[in-house]
Amino acid sequence: MALLSPHVSSVVSAVSLAVLLSAPCWEKLKVARVEQHVAQVKPEDQALNFGIHLLSTCSLLGKRKRRIVVLGINRAYGKNSLSKNLMKTLSKAVDALKSDKKVRTIIIRSEVPGIFCVGADLKERAKMHSSEVGPFVSKIRAVINDIANLPVPTIAAIDGLALGGGLELALACDVRVAASSAKMGLVETKLAIIPGGGGTQRLPRAIGMSLAKELIFSARVLDGQEAKAVGLVSHVLEQNQEGDAAYRKALDLAREFLPQGPVAVRVAKLAINQGMEVDLVTGLAIEEACYAQASAANILRQIISQAKTHPSLIPLFIFIGAGGTGAALYLTRLALFNPNVSWDRKNNPEPWNKLGTNEQYKFYSVNVDYSKMKKEGPDF
């Protein structure tokens, strides 16, 4: 991505292309404008670019295209430090991705060689009025929390320095991969402050309380191998000549996620995240509820698939508890492939009454988000 001219007083954060045709089944990239943000910046912020790369792939199963989204941070002048403008742009990008049902995995990386993110922009912070500091830190914390709460898998590709808020940004991701040359640490105690972007909470959950305390108390910085040894990152790679070994590994992992059921992956993430915050008994109850949700989506997907490919094999559909509007929408689609669809149990109870007790249990209550339904139907 080209840097902005020093004389430019504004920056447009838009979607850019990345040439990532490394797998035979991957199609050419297509541009999709997730968001476009125009912000007034100072000349020294010339390199404040925030690129969102959308990668369309063809499925191994021949189904509809699935996407990996790469959030690339490029603020070379400030070593990708978290400035007001960068946080505003990142926040808008994350908000746009929250509701995009076609997004399957999100990778966060740096486009600045040797740097992931060095935390808050301390030069900018030093110029702030005391009344501005609190809201600024709160904004960083809120954006990092939003990343942690994204419904799809997130991967941090750490190919360089990840210090302070930069490591907190990575800790908010589900998976972290790093180059052996990367440096990671929560170094805030050197400045007589503490981590303020979730580090005191997420680091202990990642590597254990005792070791997290040791690292925060000492402001120690780990390299990639040390980070892997303590469980801070899942994979460590020898850095390549291009300086993007961690990013390439992140892409490999994202490709592994693609063939899996998207609802199942989202619900699995939800079950794990919520389960980690409660006792085991409550966690198992959360898992049970999430399992039922994933199963219902899987059943509905199979029904629709059967209706498309073998309509004669499915003489009857009855939806219970899906809501009048929702069931009608889905069954209208099913009726395109199968004329023998019944959804009016009240006025047409005969088919239901003919079902034996051992058959009625096969019909499940289904809850689905219909708000994003398009012509091609939902993605299960």
Short mmCIF file of C-alpha atoms in Angstrom, two decimals:
data_model
loop_
_atom_site.label_atom_id
_atom_site.label_comp_id
_atom_site.label_asym_id
_atom_site.label_seq_id
_atom_site.Cartn_x
_atom_site.Cartn_y
_atom_site.Cartn_z
CA MET A 1 0.00 0.00 0.00
CA ALA A 2 1.50 3.36 -0.98
CA LEU A 3 2.18 5.92 1.73
CA LEU A 4 0.43 9.26 1.60
CA SER A 5 2.31 12.36 0.52
CA PRO A 6 3.60 14.55 3.39
CA HIS A 7 1.58 17.40 1.90
CA VAL A 8 -1.71 15.57 2.03
CA SER A 9 -3.91 16.83 4.85
CA SER A 10 -6.47 14.05 4.75
CA VAL A 11 -6.43 10.34 4.37
CA VAL A 12 -9.05 8.08 2.90
CA SER A 13 -9.16 4.66 4.47
CA ALA A 14 -10.56 2.35 1.84
CA VAL A 15 -10.35 -1.17 0.62
CA SER A 16 -7.17 -2.11 -1.21
CA LEU A 17 -6.06 -5.24 -2.98
CA ALA A 18 -3.49 -7.79 -1.90
CA VAL A 19 -2.04 -10.36 -4.30
CA LEU A 20 -2.55 -13.55 -2.35
CA LEU A 21 -3.20 -16.17 -5.00
CA SER A 22 -1.28 -18.91 -3.24
CA ALA A 23 -3.82 -21.75 -3.39
CA PRO A 24 -5.09 -23.32 -6.63
CA CYS A 25 -8.73 -22.96 -5.71
CA TRP A 26 -8.51 -19.29 -4.81
CA GLU A 27 -10.16 -16.95 -7.22
CA LYS A 28 -9.05 -13.50 -8.21
CA LEU A 29 -9.53 -10.85 -5.60
CA LYS A 30 -12.59 -8.68 -5.68
CA VAL A 31 -12.85 -5.27 -4.09
CA ALA A 32 -15.63 -4.67 -1.59
CA ARG A 33 -15.88 -1.40 0.24
CA VAL A 34 -16.45 -2.36 3.83
CA GLU A 35 -16.09 1.20 4.96
CA GLN A 36 -14.61 4.49 3.85
CA HIS A 37 -13.53 7.02 6.40
CA VAL A 38 -12.09 10.47 5.76
CA ALA A 39 -10.23 12.11 8.63
CA GLN A 40 -8.22 15.30 8.95
CA VAL A 41 -4.65 14.46 9.90
CA LYS A 42 -1.41 16.30 10.52
CA PRO A 43 1.54 16.12 8.11
CA GLU A 44 3.41 13.82 10.49
CA ASP A 45 0.50 11.39 10.19
CA GLN A 46 1.31 10.96 6.51
CA ALA A 47 1.51 7.18 6.79
CA LEU A 48 -1.80 6.70 8.55
CA ASN A 49 -3.35 4.15 6.25
CA PHE A 50 -5.76 1.52 7.35
CA GLY A 51 -6.25 -1.11 4.68
CA ILE A 52 -8.98 -3.70 4.63
CA HIS A 53 -8.18 -6.51 2.24
CA LEU A 54 -11.00 -8.82 1.22
CA LEU A 55 -10.03 -12.19 -0.09
CA SER A 56 -12.61 -14.24 -1.99
CA THR A 57 -12.00 -17.94 -2.26
CA CYS A 58 -13.74 -20.76 -4.02
CA SER A 59 -14.94 -23.45 -1.66
CA LEU A 60 -13.62 -26.98 -1.87
CA LEU A 61 -17.26 -28.02 -1.80
CA GLY A 62 -18.21 -25.76 -4.67
CA LYS A 63 -20.55 -23.64 -2.57
CA ARG A 64 -20.77 -19.89 -2.47
CA LYS A 65 -17.66 -17.76 -2.04
CA ARG A 66 -16.30 -17.34 1.46
CA ARG A 67 -14.10 -14.55 2.65
CA ILE A 68 -11.05 -13.90 4.75
CA VAL A 69 -10.72 -10.28 5.82
CA VAL A 70 -7.29 -8.84 6.50
CA LEU A 71 -7.05 -5.66 8.56
CA GLY A 72 -3.67 -4.18 7.70
CA ILE A 73 -2.33 -1.33 9.87
CA ASN A 74 0.08 1.07 8.20
CA ARG A 75 1.22 4.01 10.29
CA ALA A 76 4.94 3.80 9.74
CA TYR A 77 5.81 7.23 11.12
CA GLY A 78 4.45 6.33 14.54
CA LYS A 79 5.42 2.64 14.47
CA ASN A 80 1.72 1.80 14.24
CA SER A 81 1.10 3.50 17.57
CA LEU A 82 -2.55 3.91 18.48
CA SER A 83 -3.49 7.51 17.71
CA LYS A 84 -6.94 9.07 17.86
CA ASN A 85 -7.35 8.88 14.10
CA LEU A 86 -6.20 5.28 13.90
CA MET A 87 -8.59 4.21 16.66
CA LYS A 88 -11.46 6.02 14.97
CA THR A 89 -10.75 4.26 11.68
CA LEU A 90 -10.23 0.86 13.28
CA SER A 91 -13.47 1.26 15.23
CA LYS A 92 -15.44 1.96 12.06
CA ALA A 93 -13.89 -1.05 10.33
CA VAL A 94 -14.72 -3.38 13.23
CA ASP A 95 -18.29 -2.07 13.40
CA ALA A 96 -18.72 -2.79 9.69
CA LEU A 97 -17.43 -6.34 10.09
CA LYS A 98 -19.65 -7.22 13.06
CA SER A 99 -22.75 -7.64 10.92
CA ASP A 100 -21.18 -8.99 7.73
CA LYS A 101 -22.43 -12.56 7.63
CA LYS A 102 -20.12 -13.51 4.77
CA VAL A 103 -16.95 -12.79 6.73
CA ARG A 104 -15.50 -16.06 7.95
CA THR A 105 -12.14 -15.14 9.51
CA ILE A 106 -10.41 -11.85 10.30
CA ILE A 107 -6.63 -11.43 10.34
CA ILE A 108 -5.00 -8.42 11.98
CA ARG A 109 -1.52 -7.65 10.70
CA SER A 110 0.92 -4.79 10.20
CA GLU A 111 2.06 -3.45 6.85
CA VAL A 112 5.08 -1.80 8.48
CA PRO A 113 8.17 -4.07 8.40
CA GLY A 114 9.39 -5.13 11.83
CA ILE A 115 6.45 -3.57 13.67
CA PHE A 116 3.09 -4.95 14.76
CA CYS A 117 1.98 -2.15 17.09
CA VAL A 118 3.86 -0.35 19.86
CA GLY A 119 0.80 0.71 21.83
CA ALA A 120 -0.64 4.15 22.47
CA ASP A 121 0.84 7.15 20.70
CA LEU A 122 2.68 8.67 23.68
CA LYS A 123 3.72 11.80 21.76
CA GLU A 124 0.11 12.55 20.93
CA ARG A 125 -0.92 11.66 24.47
CA ALA A 126 1.66 14.06 25.95
CA LYS A 127 -0.01 16.93 24.09
CA MET A 128 -3.47 16.04 25.37
CA HIS A 129 -5.23 17.98 28.08
CA SER A 130 -5.61 15.94 31.25
CA SER A 131 -9.34 15.73 30.60
CA GLU A 132 -8.70 14.02 27.24
CA VAL A 133 -6.49 11.19 28.48
CA GLY A 134 -9.23 9.18 30.19
CA PRO A 135 -11.61 9.15 27.20
CA PHE A 136 -8.71 8.30 24.87
CA VAL A 137 -7.69 5.25 26.92
CA SER A 138 -11.36 4.26 27.20
CA LYS A 139 -11.66 4.40 23.41
CA ILE A 140 -8.66 2.10 22.99
CA ARG A 141 -10.14 -0.29 25.54
CA ALA A 142 -13.55 -0.23 23.83
CA VAL A 143 -12.15 -0.96 20.37
CA ILE A 144 -10.01 -3.82 21.69
CA ASN A 145 -13.08 -5.22 23.45
CA ASP A 146 -15.05 -4.96 20.21
CA ILE A 147 -12.35 -6.99 18.46
CA ALA A 148 -12.49 -9.60 21.23
CA ASN A 149 -16.27 -9.81 20.80
CA LEU A 150 -16.28 -10.26 17.03
CA PRO A 151 -18.38 -13.36 16.27
CA VAL A 152 -15.90 -14.96 13.85
CA PRO A 153 -12.37 -16.28 14.47
CA THR A 154 -9.69 -13.60 14.66
CA ILE A 155 -5.96 -14.15 14.16
CA ALA A 156 -3.15 -11.77 15.11
CA ALA A 157 -0.12 -12.08 12.82
CA ILE A 158 2.82 -10.68 14.81
CA ASP A 159 5.81 -10.10 12.55
CA GLY A 160 7.50 -7.47 14.70
CA LEU A 161 7.24 -5.37 17.86
CA ALA A 162 4.00 -5.83 19.84
CA LEU A 163 4.33 -3.75 22.98
CA GLY A 164 1.82 -2.37 25.46
CA GLY A 165 -1.47 -1.74 23.71
CA GLY A 166 -0.11 -3.53 20.66
CA LEU A 167 0.12 -6.78 22.59
CA GLU A 168 -3.27 -6.07 24.15
CA LEU A 169 -4.66 -5.78 20.62
CA ALA A 170 -3.17 -9.20 19.82
CA LEU A 171 -4.47 -10.68 23.09
CA ALA A 172 -8.00 -9.77 22.01
CA CYS A 173 -7.66 -12.15 19.05
CA ASP A 174 -8.58 -15.83 19.25
CA VAL A 175 -5.28 -17.04 17.82
CA ARG A 176 -1.84 -15.45 17.82
CA VAL A 177 1.05 -16.44 15.57
CA ALA A 178 4.47 -14.80 15.63
CA ALA A 179 7.80 -14.70 13.88
CA SER A 180 10.74 -15.81 16.00
CA SER A 181 12.16 -12.30 15.69
CA ALA A 182 9.02 -10.65 17.07
CA LYS A 183 9.14 -8.92 20.45
CA MET A 184 6.15 -8.93 22.79
CA GLY A 185 5.52 -7.43 26.20
CA LEU A 186 3.27 -5.40 28.46
CA VAL A 187 5.80 -2.73 29.37
CA GLU A 188 3.52 -0.13 30.95
CA THR A 189 5.05 -0.42 34.44
CA LYS A 190 8.20 1.18 33.00
CA LEU A 191 6.08 4.30 32.61
CA ALA A 192 4.65 3.97 36.13
CA ILE A 193 1.24 2.96 34.77
CA ILE A 194 -0.46 -0.39 34.18
CA PRO A 195 -1.91 -2.01 31.05
CA GLY A 196 -5.19 -0.29 30.28
CA GLY A 197 -6.47 -2.13 27.22
CA GLY A 198 -7.36 -5.42 28.87
CA GLY A 199 -3.83 -6.74 29.41
CA THR A 200 -4.21 -7.38 33.15
CA GLN A 201 -7.19 -9.61 32.40
CA ARG A 202 -6.40 -11.30 29.09
CA LEU A 203 -2.73 -12.11 29.70
CA PRO A 204 -3.47 -14.20 32.84
CA ARG A 205 -6.19 -16.03 30.93
CA ALA A 206 -3.70 -16.79 28.17
CA ILE A 207 -0.63 -17.88 30.15
CA GLY A 208 -1.72 -18.21 33.77
CA MET A 209 -1.89 -15.72 36.63
CA SER A 210 1.55 -16.20 38.20
CA LEU A 211 3.54 -15.84 34.99
CA ALA A 212 1.37 -12.94 33.83
CA LYS A 213 2.12 -11.10 37.06
CA GLU A 214 5.83 -11.75 36.63
CA LEU A 215 5.85 -10.37 33.09
CA ILE A 216 3.79 -7.29 33.95
CA PHE A 217 5.71 -6.52 37.16
CA SER A 218 9.04 -6.75 35.31
CA ALA A 219 7.90 -5.21 31.99
CA ARG A 220 9.79 -8.08 30.38
CA VAL A 221 9.82 -8.44 26.61
CA LEU A 222 9.68 -11.93 25.05
CA ASP A 223 10.81 -13.02 21.62
CA GLY A 224 8.74 -15.36 19.48
CA GLN A 225 10.26 -18.57 20.82
CA GLU A 226 9.81 -17.48 24.44
CA ALA A 227 6.23 -16.43 23.73
CA LYS A 228 5.50 -19.85 22.25
CA ALA A 229 7.08 -21.59 25.26
CA VAL A 230 4.75 -19.82 27.72
CA GLY A 231 1.65 -20.20 25.54
CA LEU A 232 1.30 -16.57 24.53
CA VAL A 233 1.30 -17.54 20.84
CA SER A 234 0.15 -20.76 19.19
CA HIS A 235 2.78 -20.89 16.45
CA VAL A 236 6.23 -19.40 15.96
CA LEU A 237 7.96 -19.21 12.56
CA GLU A 238 11.43 -18.29 11.42
CA GLN A 239 11.14 -14.92 9.75
CA ASN A 240 11.37 -14.97 5.96
CA GLN A 241 13.04 -12.53 3.60
CA GLU A 242 9.78 -10.70 3.00
CA GLY A 243 9.22 -10.23 6.73
CA ASP A 244 5.71 -11.72 6.74
CA ALA A 245 6.16 -15.29 8.04
CA ALA A 246 3.51 -14.88 10.74
CA TYR A 247 1.06 -13.40 8.26
CA ARG A 248 1.50 -16.33 5.88
CA LYS A 249 0.89 -18.77 8.73
CA ALA A 250 -2.23 -16.81 9.69
CA LEU A 251 -3.52 -17.20 6.14
CA ASP A 252 -2.87 -20.95 6.30
CA LEU A 253 -4.89 -21.19 9.52
CA ALA A 254 -7.72 -19.11 8.05
CA ARG A 255 -7.88 -21.50 5.09
CA GLU A 256 -8.20 -24.40 7.52
CA PHE A 257 -11.23 -22.71 9.07
CA LEU A 258 -13.01 -22.07 5.76
CA PRO A 259 -14.45 -25.55 5.01
CA GLN A 260 -16.03 -25.82 8.48
CA GLY A 261 -19.66 -24.92 9.17
CA PRO A 262 -19.76 -21.15 9.76
CA VAL A 263 -22.55 -21.28 12.34
CA ALA A 264 -20.76 -24.08 14.18
CA VAL A 265 -17.51 -22.08 14.26
CA ARG A 266 -19.25 -18.94 15.54
CA VAL A 267 -21.18 -20.85 18.18
CA ALA A 268 -18.07 -22.77 19.27
CA LYS A 269 -16.30 -19.45 19.82
CA LEU A 270 -19.26 -18.19 21.83
CA ALA A 271 -19.34 -21.32 23.99
CA ILE A 272 -15.61 -21.16 24.72
CA ASN A 273 -15.56 -17.44 25.46
CA GLN A 274 -18.58 -17.49 27.75
CA GLY A 275 -17.59 -20.76 29.37
CA MET A 276 -14.21 -19.37 30.42
CA GLU A 277 -15.93 -16.74 32.56
CA VAL A 278 -18.07 -19.11 34.66
CA ASP A 279 -17.79 -22.29 36.70
CA LEU A 280 -17.68 -25.69 35.01
CA VAL A 281 -21.33 -26.57 35.64
CA THR A 282 -22.53 -23.30 34.13
CA GLY A 283 -20.05 -23.69 31.30
CA LEU A 284 -21.43 -27.11 30.43
CA ALA A 285 -24.93 -25.63 30.35
CA ILE A 286 -23.67 -22.95 27.96
CA GLU A 287 -22.15 -25.67 25.78
CA GLU A 288 -25.45 -27.57 25.75
CA ALA A 289 -27.37 -24.50 24.62
CA CYS A 290 -24.79 -23.69 21.94
CA TYR A 291 -24.78 -27.29 20.74
CA ALA A 292 -28.55 -27.14 20.26
CA GLN A 293 -28.21 -23.91 18.29
CA ALA A 294 -25.56 -25.37 16.00
CA SER A 295 -27.56 -28.58 15.56
CA ALA A 296 -30.69 -26.68 14.57
CA ALA A 297 -28.76 -24.73 11.95
CA ASN A 298 -27.21 -27.94 10.64
CA ILE A 299 -30.60 -29.66 10.38
CA LEU A 300 -32.07 -26.72 8.50
CA ARG A 301 -29.10 -26.64 6.13
CA GLN A 302 -29.54 -30.36 5.40
CA ILE A 303 -33.26 -29.94 4.79
CA ILE A 304 -32.73 -27.13 2.30
CA SER A 305 -29.95 -29.08 0.59
CA GLN A 306 -32.17 -32.16 0.29
CA ALA A 307 -35.04 -30.08 -1.04
CA LYS A 308 -32.81 -28.69 -3.77
CA THR A 309 -31.21 -31.95 -4.85
CA HIS A 310 -33.87 -34.58 -4.10
CA PRO A 311 -37.26 -32.87 -3.78
CA SER A 312 -39.16 -36.13 -4.16
CA LEU A 313 -37.53 -37.55 -1.03
CA ILE A 314 -39.05 -34.90 1.25
CA PRO A 315 -42.85 -34.95 1.07
CA LEU A 316 -43.50 -32.66 4.05
CA PHE A 317 -41.93 -29.84 6.03
CA ILE A 318 -43.37 -28.56 9.31
CA PHE A 319 -41.64 -25.74 11.17
CA ILE A 320 -42.42 -25.37 14.86
CA GLY A 321 -41.44 -22.31 16.87
CA ALA A 322 -39.53 -20.57 14.10
CA GLY A 323 -41.90 -17.63 14.11
CA GLY A 324 -44.53 -16.94 11.48
CA THR A 325 -42.43 -14.59 9.39
CA GLY A 326 -39.25 -16.65 9.63
CA ALA A 327 -40.87 -19.97 8.81
CA ALA A 328 -42.80 -18.41 5.95
CA LEU A 329 -39.62 -16.98 4.46
CA TYR A 330 -37.77 -20.25 4.59
CA LEU A 331 -40.67 -22.35 3.45
CA THR A 332 -41.37 -20.02 0.56
CA ARG A 333 -37.84 -20.76 -0.59
CA LEU A 334 -38.32 -24.48 -0.02
CA ALA A 335 -41.53 -24.42 -2.03
CA LEU A 336 -39.53 -23.37 -5.05
CA PHE A 337 -37.93 -26.80 -5.01
CA ASN A 338 -40.71 -28.87 -3.46
CA PRO A 339 -44.42 -28.27 -4.03
CA ASN A 340 -45.43 -30.41 -1.03
CA VAL A 341 -44.50 -27.93 1.67
CA SER A 342 -46.93 -27.31 4.51
CA TRP A 343 -46.48 -24.64 7.14
CA ASP A 344 -50.10 -24.09 8.16
CA ARG A 345 -50.52 -26.56 11.03
CA LYS A 346 -53.61 -24.78 12.35
CA ASN A 347 -55.66 -25.03 9.16
CA ASN A 348 -53.97 -28.11 7.81
CA PRO A 349 -53.29 -30.35 10.84
CA GLU A 350 -53.79 -33.65 9.04
CA PRO A 351 -50.15 -34.17 7.96
CA TRP A 352 -48.91 -33.49 11.49
CA ASN A 353 -51.49 -35.75 13.10
CA LYS A 354 -50.43 -38.60 10.82
CA LEU A 355 -46.91 -38.44 12.20
CA GLY A 356 -46.19 -41.02 14.87
CA THR A 357 -44.76 -39.99 18.23
CA ASN A 358 -41.41 -41.41 17.22
CA GLU A 359 -41.43 -39.15 14.15
CA GLN A 360 -42.55 -35.88 15.72
CA TYR A 361 -39.35 -35.53 17.74
CA LYS A 362 -37.47 -35.08 14.48
CA PHE A 363 -38.94 -31.62 14.02
CA TYR A 364 -37.02 -28.93 15.85
CA SER A 365 -37.60 -25.36 16.88
CA VAL A 366 -35.35 -23.14 14.80
CA ASN A 367 -34.17 -19.61 15.58
CA VAL A 368 -32.40 -17.87 12.72
CA ASP A 369 -31.42 -14.26 11.99
CA TYR A 370 -33.41 -13.39 8.87
CA SER A 371 -32.40 -9.74 8.73
CA LYS A 372 -29.50 -10.36 6.34
CA MET A 373 -31.24 -12.94 4.17
CA LYS A 374 -30.55 -12.46 0.50
CA LYS A 375 -31.80 -14.18 -2.59
CA GLU A 376 -29.31 -17.01 -2.32
CA GLY A 377 -30.40 -17.74 1.24
CA PRO A 378 -28.59 -17.86 4.58
CA ASP A 379 -25.16 -19.36 5.16
CA PHE A 380 -25.13 -22.22 7.64
#
